[in-house]
């Protein structure tokens, strides 16, 4: 009988000119490429201006990176980073928070909608939400390759023994393994792939795209509801969360998930109580206007 899985995958995929190329970075890029492809297909299907897509790509990249980094620094280690603000810029040293990334995306989409499309931010959110589950799954698989963000001990046969002294092991030391632990990265990755399939079906096979906020609401609700549940078996990221769990029964990731869960429920309710309505873009509106008759 299989008692556990010894996970000894090297986080470094290969080295080029002395610089490490890691699985995490590769998977992150794959997630981004697929997201860009899906959104580009959506924009082409709806015959939207090409400059809209180019602008969206810029806004989203900036929003995700800045939001995820500030989220980690201000949510999890505010005292350290406020005392050493220059270290906030050291993104290459790690430290990105998904909740912060979502907030960054919200701000980016709001600015994009105001400055570029002039349409409701919910119109943009519904389209951006479609590939989000896939990107999130790739990020969690990257965490798996990095031996990070895993769960507490388990006696289930699918428990993973991760390398606990990762940095020393990568420099040639003997690996020290954890006790068999919940591979929560895999739990989340599988859940996010299912959510990706659901949002893809909603956009391509139903009228959900014409109900403002419906695709966004379903995606947000499912992602953060699962995130809330999986945190019960996940190790804390900072020591102070142990005190939070003792006092409230929940940790920071769960508290941060609750507003998104409530927002998702409201978005679904609000979308379903209104009839489907196709949003008219400026380009489509211009095409619908009658052409002036030529003077003879």
Short mmCIF file of C-alpha atoms in Angstrom, two decimals:
data_model
loop_
_atom_site.label_atom_id
_atom_site.label_comp_id
_atom_site.label_asym_id
_atom_site.label_seq_id
_atom_site.Cartn_x
_atom_site.Cartn_y
_atom_site.Cartn_z
CA UNK A 1 0.00 0.00 0.00
CA UNK A 2 1.31 3.46 -0.92
CA UNK A 3 1.76 5.44 2.31
CA UNK A 4 2.96 8.72 0.84
CA UNK A 5 4.60 10.37 -2.15
CA UNK A 6 8.18 11.58 -1.74
CA UNK A 7 8.24 14.79 -3.76
CA UNK A 8 11.86 15.52 -4.68
CA UNK A 9 11.39 17.49 -7.91
CA UNK A 10 14.05 20.16 -8.39
CA UNK A 11 12.40 23.63 -8.64
CA UNK A 12 15.05 24.57 -11.22
CA UNK A 13 14.16 23.40 -14.72
CA UNK A 14 17.55 24.31 -16.21
CA UNK A 15 20.25 26.97 -16.05
CA UNK A 16 21.17 29.45 -18.78
CA UNK A 17 24.37 31.50 -18.44
CA UNK A 18 24.36 30.91 -14.71
CA UNK A 19 20.74 32.02 -14.28
CA UNK A 20 18.11 29.55 -13.08
CA UNK A 21 14.94 28.98 -15.07
CA UNK A 22 12.38 27.57 -12.65
CA UNK A 23 9.26 25.52 -13.13
CA UNK A 24 7.29 28.22 -11.32
CA UNK A 25 8.20 30.84 -13.90
CA UNK A 26 7.50 28.51 -16.81
CA UNK A 27 4.07 27.52 -15.47
CA UNK A 28 3.24 31.16 -14.74
CA UNK A 29 4.09 32.03 -18.37
CA UNK A 30 1.99 29.12 -19.68
CA UNK A 31 -0.95 30.34 -17.62
CA UNK A 32 -0.51 33.85 -18.97
CA UNK A 33 -0.19 32.70 -22.61
CA UNK A 34 -3.39 30.65 -22.40
CA UNK A 35 -5.23 33.53 -20.73
CA UNK A 36 -4.10 35.95 -23.43
CA UNK A 37 -5.11 33.51 -26.17
CA UNK A 38 -8.59 32.93 -24.71
CA UNK A 39 -9.31 36.64 -24.19
CA UNK A 40 -7.99 37.40 -27.68
CA UNK A 41 -10.38 34.80 -29.13
CA UNK A 42 -13.22 36.40 -27.19
CA UNK A 43 -12.39 39.87 -28.50
CA UNK A 44 -12.17 38.57 -32.08
CA UNK A 45 -15.48 36.74 -31.73
CA UNK A 46 -17.17 39.97 -30.64
CA UNK A 47 -15.37 41.99 -33.32
CA UNK A 48 -13.87 44.40 -30.79
CA UNK A 49 -11.20 47.01 -31.61
CA UNK A 50 -7.70 45.52 -31.59
CA UNK A 51 -6.37 48.40 -29.48
CA UNK A 52 -8.80 47.40 -26.74
CA UNK A 53 -7.06 44.06 -26.36
CA UNK A 54 -3.58 45.60 -26.40
CA UNK A 55 -4.54 48.06 -23.68
CA UNK A 56 -6.19 45.37 -21.58
CA UNK A 57 -3.03 43.26 -21.64
CA UNK A 58 -0.97 46.17 -20.29
CA UNK A 59 -3.46 47.10 -17.56
CA UNK A 60 -3.83 43.48 -16.41
CA UNK A 61 -0.10 42.71 -16.19
CA UNK A 62 0.58 45.82 -14.13
CA UNK A 63 -2.47 45.21 -11.92
CA UNK A 64 -1.63 41.57 -11.19
CA UNK A 65 2.04 42.10 -10.38
CA UNK A 66 1.62 45.27 -8.32
CA UNK A 67 -1.49 43.99 -6.54
CA UNK A 68 -0.07 40.55 -5.71
CA UNK A 69 3.17 42.01 -4.41
CA UNK A 70 1.58 44.75 -2.30
CA UNK A 71 -0.99 42.22 -1.08
CA UNK A 72 1.74 39.97 0.31
CA UNK A 73 3.69 42.84 1.84
CA UNK A 74 0.74 44.64 3.45
CA UNK A 75 -1.50 41.68 4.35
CA UNK A 76 1.07 39.22 5.67
CA UNK A 77 4.19 41.16 6.73
CA UNK A 78 3.24 44.85 7.01
CA UNK A 79 5.61 45.70 9.88
CA UNK A 80 8.65 44.35 8.04
CA UNK A 81 7.93 45.96 4.68
CA UNK A 82 6.77 49.31 6.06
CA UNK A 83 10.05 49.46 7.96
CA UNK A 84 11.98 48.41 4.82
CA UNK A 85 9.93 49.80 1.90
CA UNK A 86 12.71 49.27 -0.66
CA UNK A 87 12.31 45.50 -0.21
CA UNK A 88 8.79 45.75 -1.60
CA UNK A 89 10.41 46.17 -5.03
CA UNK A 90 12.31 42.85 -4.74
CA UNK A 91 9.65 40.78 -6.49
CA UNK A 92 12.27 38.25 -7.63
CA UNK A 93 12.76 37.16 -4.01
CA UNK A 94 9.20 35.83 -3.90
CA UNK A 95 6.13 36.86 -1.97
CA UNK A 96 2.92 37.25 -3.98
CA UNK A 97 -0.60 37.09 -2.55
CA UNK A 98 -3.55 35.94 -4.66
CA UNK A 99 -6.00 38.17 -2.78
CA UNK A 100 -3.80 41.18 -3.53
CA UNK A 101 -3.59 40.09 -7.17
CA UNK A 102 -7.39 40.05 -7.39
CA UNK A 103 -7.62 43.54 -5.88
CA UNK A 104 -4.99 44.69 -8.38
CA UNK A 105 -7.05 43.23 -11.24
CA UNK A 106 -10.20 44.97 -9.97
CA UNK A 107 -8.45 48.35 -9.94
CA UNK A 108 -6.85 47.70 -13.35
CA UNK A 109 -10.16 46.72 -14.95
CA UNK A 110 -11.92 49.75 -13.48
CA UNK A 111 -9.25 52.07 -14.91
CA UNK A 112 -9.29 50.22 -18.24
CA UNK A 113 -13.06 50.46 -18.52
CA UNK A 114 -13.06 54.15 -17.67
CA UNK A 115 -10.17 55.10 -19.96
CA UNK A 116 -10.50 52.68 -22.89
CA UNK A 117 -13.85 50.90 -23.46
CA UNK A 118 -16.22 53.36 -21.72
CA UNK A 119 -18.31 50.26 -20.90
CA UNK A 120 -19.28 48.87 -17.50
CA UNK A 121 -16.34 47.24 -15.68
CA UNK A 122 -18.56 44.16 -15.28
CA UNK A 123 -18.51 43.72 -19.07
CA UNK A 124 -14.70 43.47 -18.95
CA UNK A 125 -14.65 41.34 -15.79
CA UNK A 126 -16.91 38.71 -17.37
CA UNK A 127 -14.48 38.24 -20.24
CA UNK A 128 -11.33 38.34 -18.14
CA UNK A 129 -12.83 35.81 -15.72
CA UNK A 130 -13.12 33.11 -18.40
CA UNK A 131 -9.42 31.98 -18.41
CA UNK A 132 -8.65 32.98 -14.81
CA UNK A 133 -9.13 29.46 -13.44
CA UNK A 134 -6.48 28.05 -15.78
CA UNK A 135 -3.92 30.70 -14.82
CA UNK A 136 -4.62 30.12 -11.13
CA UNK A 137 -4.13 26.37 -11.62
CA UNK A 138 -0.73 26.91 -13.26
CA UNK A 139 0.38 29.13 -10.38
CA UNK A 140 -0.56 26.47 -7.84
CA UNK A 141 1.33 23.82 -9.82
CA UNK A 142 4.29 26.20 -9.70
CA UNK A 143 3.93 26.27 -5.91
CA UNK A 144 3.99 22.46 -5.99
CA UNK A 145 7.28 22.53 -7.89
CA UNK A 146 8.66 24.99 -5.35
CA UNK A 147 7.73 22.76 -2.37
CA UNK A 148 5.66 25.62 -0.91
CA UNK A 149 2.15 26.47 0.30
CA UNK A 150 1.25 22.91 1.22
CA UNK A 151 -1.01 21.54 3.92
CA UNK A 152 -0.66 20.02 7.33
CA UNK A 153 0.11 16.37 8.14
CA UNK A 154 -2.16 13.66 6.78
CA UNK A 155 -2.29 9.86 6.96
CA UNK A 156 -4.01 9.61 3.57
CA UNK A 157 -2.10 7.62 0.92
CA UNK A 158 -1.82 10.70 -1.32
CA UNK A 159 0.12 12.68 1.28
CA UNK A 160 3.30 14.32 -0.07
CA UNK A 161 6.67 14.50 1.70
CA UNK A 162 8.14 17.83 0.62
CA UNK A 163 11.76 18.96 0.93
CA UNK A 164 11.86 21.07 4.09
CA UNK A 165 15.41 22.44 3.69
CA UNK A 166 14.86 23.50 0.09
CA UNK A 167 17.55 26.19 -0.24
CA UNK A 168 20.24 24.04 1.39
CA UNK A 169 19.17 20.99 -0.66
CA UNK A 170 19.49 22.96 -3.90
CA UNK A 171 23.06 23.81 -2.87
CA UNK A 172 23.97 20.14 -2.41
CA UNK A 173 22.80 19.28 1.11
CA UNK A 174 20.91 16.09 1.89
CA UNK A 175 17.13 16.59 1.68
CA UNK A 176 15.13 16.78 4.89
CA UNK A 177 11.55 15.76 4.21
CA UNK A 178 8.37 16.87 5.92
CA UNK A 179 5.89 14.43 7.36
CA UNK A 180 3.30 13.27 4.77
CA UNK A 181 1.26 16.42 4.14
CA UNK A 182 -1.82 17.48 2.22
CA UNK A 183 -0.74 18.50 -1.33
CA UNK A 184 -3.09 21.48 -1.23
CA UNK A 185 -1.45 22.88 -4.37
CA UNK A 186 -2.90 19.91 -6.29
CA UNK A 187 -6.29 20.27 -4.59
CA UNK A 188 -6.47 23.91 -5.66
CA UNK A 189 -5.10 23.31 -9.16
CA UNK A 190 -7.75 20.65 -9.87
CA UNK A 191 -10.52 22.87 -8.50
CA UNK A 192 -9.40 25.83 -10.59
CA UNK A 193 -9.27 23.71 -13.77
CA UNK A 194 -12.89 22.67 -13.12
CA UNK A 195 -13.82 26.34 -12.63
CA UNK A 196 -12.03 27.16 -15.90
CA UNK A 197 -14.15 24.55 -17.69
CA UNK A 198 -17.32 26.02 -16.15
CA UNK A 199 -16.55 29.63 -17.17
CA UNK A 200 -15.53 28.53 -20.68
CA UNK A 201 -18.85 26.70 -21.06
CA UNK A 202 -20.77 29.70 -19.72
CA UNK A 203 -19.21 32.09 -22.22
CA UNK A 204 -19.20 29.93 -25.35
CA UNK A 205 -22.35 27.84 -24.87
CA UNK A 206 -24.83 30.04 -22.93
CA UNK A 207 -26.04 33.64 -22.84
CA UNK A 208 -24.09 34.30 -19.62
CA UNK A 209 -21.87 36.88 -21.34
CA UNK A 210 -24.96 39.01 -21.90
CA UNK A 211 -25.86 39.02 -18.19
CA UNK A 212 -23.48 41.54 -16.66
CA UNK A 213 -21.51 40.06 -13.78
CA UNK A 214 -22.77 36.47 -14.06
CA UNK A 215 -19.54 34.82 -15.27
CA UNK A 216 -17.54 36.94 -12.85
CA UNK A 217 -19.87 36.08 -9.97
CA UNK A 218 -19.73 32.33 -10.58
CA UNK A 219 -15.94 32.37 -10.96
CA UNK A 220 -15.30 34.53 -7.91
CA UNK A 221 -17.71 32.56 -5.73
CA UNK A 222 -16.29 29.14 -6.67
CA UNK A 223 -12.63 30.18 -6.45
CA UNK A 224 -12.84 31.83 -3.05
CA UNK A 225 -15.32 29.34 -1.60
CA UNK A 226 -12.86 26.55 -2.37
CA UNK A 227 -9.98 28.71 -1.14
CA UNK A 228 -11.86 29.26 2.13
CA UNK A 229 -12.39 25.51 2.59
CA UNK A 230 -8.87 24.35 1.66
CA UNK A 231 -7.33 26.77 4.18
CA UNK A 232 -8.57 24.47 6.96
CA UNK A 233 -5.91 21.90 5.99
CA UNK A 234 -3.26 24.34 4.74
CA UNK A 235 -0.25 25.44 6.79
CA UNK A 236 -0.15 29.09 7.79
CA UNK A 237 2.17 31.41 5.86
CA UNK A 238 3.19 33.52 8.85
CA UNK A 239 3.37 32.60 12.54
CA UNK A 240 0.85 35.23 13.66
CA UNK A 241 -1.85 33.32 11.76
CA UNK A 242 -1.65 30.55 14.37
CA UNK A 243 -2.81 33.05 16.97
CA UNK A 244 -5.55 34.22 14.61
CA UNK A 245 -6.71 30.63 14.12
CA UNK A 246 -6.76 30.00 17.87
CA UNK A 247 -8.77 33.17 18.55
CA UNK A 248 -11.19 33.14 15.62
CA UNK A 249 -11.05 29.66 14.12
CA UNK A 250 -10.00 31.15 10.78
CA UNK A 251 -6.75 32.39 9.26
CA UNK A 252 -6.04 35.51 7.20
CA UNK A 253 -6.63 33.86 3.82
CA UNK A 254 -10.12 32.84 4.94
CA UNK A 255 -11.03 36.26 6.30
CA UNK A 256 -9.85 37.82 3.04
CA UNK A 257 -11.95 35.32 1.06
CA UNK A 258 -15.26 36.15 2.77
CA UNK A 259 -15.81 39.55 1.04
CA UNK A 260 -15.18 37.94 -2.36
CA UNK A 261 -17.62 35.10 -1.60
CA UNK A 262 -20.32 37.62 -0.65
CA UNK A 263 -19.55 39.71 -3.74
CA UNK A 264 -19.84 36.62 -5.94
CA UNK A 265 -23.25 35.75 -4.48
CA UNK A 266 -24.48 39.32 -5.03
CA UNK A 267 -23.19 39.38 -8.61
CA UNK A 268 -25.02 36.14 -9.46
CA UNK A 269 -28.25 37.34 -7.86
CA UNK A 270 -28.05 40.72 -9.57
CA UNK A 271 -27.28 39.20 -12.98
CA UNK A 272 -30.12 36.66 -12.85
CA UNK A 273 -32.78 39.17 -11.82
CA UNK A 274 -32.24 41.13 -15.03
CA UNK A 275 -32.87 39.86 -18.58
CA UNK A 276 -29.90 39.16 -20.83
CA UNK A 277 -28.82 42.30 -22.67
CA UNK A 278 -26.13 42.49 -25.35
CA UNK A 279 -23.68 45.32 -24.71
CA UNK A 280 -23.18 47.55 -27.73
CA UNK A 281 -19.58 48.66 -28.27
CA UNK A 282 -18.70 51.96 -29.94
CA UNK A 283 -17.53 50.07 -33.05
CA UNK A 284 -20.78 48.11 -33.28
CA UNK A 285 -22.81 51.27 -32.68
CA UNK A 286 -21.00 53.04 -35.50
CA UNK A 287 -21.61 50.11 -37.86
CA UNK A 288 -25.34 50.15 -37.01
CA UNK A 289 -25.78 53.81 -37.94
CA UNK A 290 -27.14 54.42 -41.43
CA UNK A 291 -24.57 55.66 -43.88
CA UNK A 292 -25.22 59.15 -45.30
CA UNK A 293 -26.58 59.12 -48.85
CA UNK A 294 -24.29 60.39 -51.52
CA UNK A 295 -25.45 63.51 -53.31
CA UNK A 296 -26.06 63.07 -57.00
#
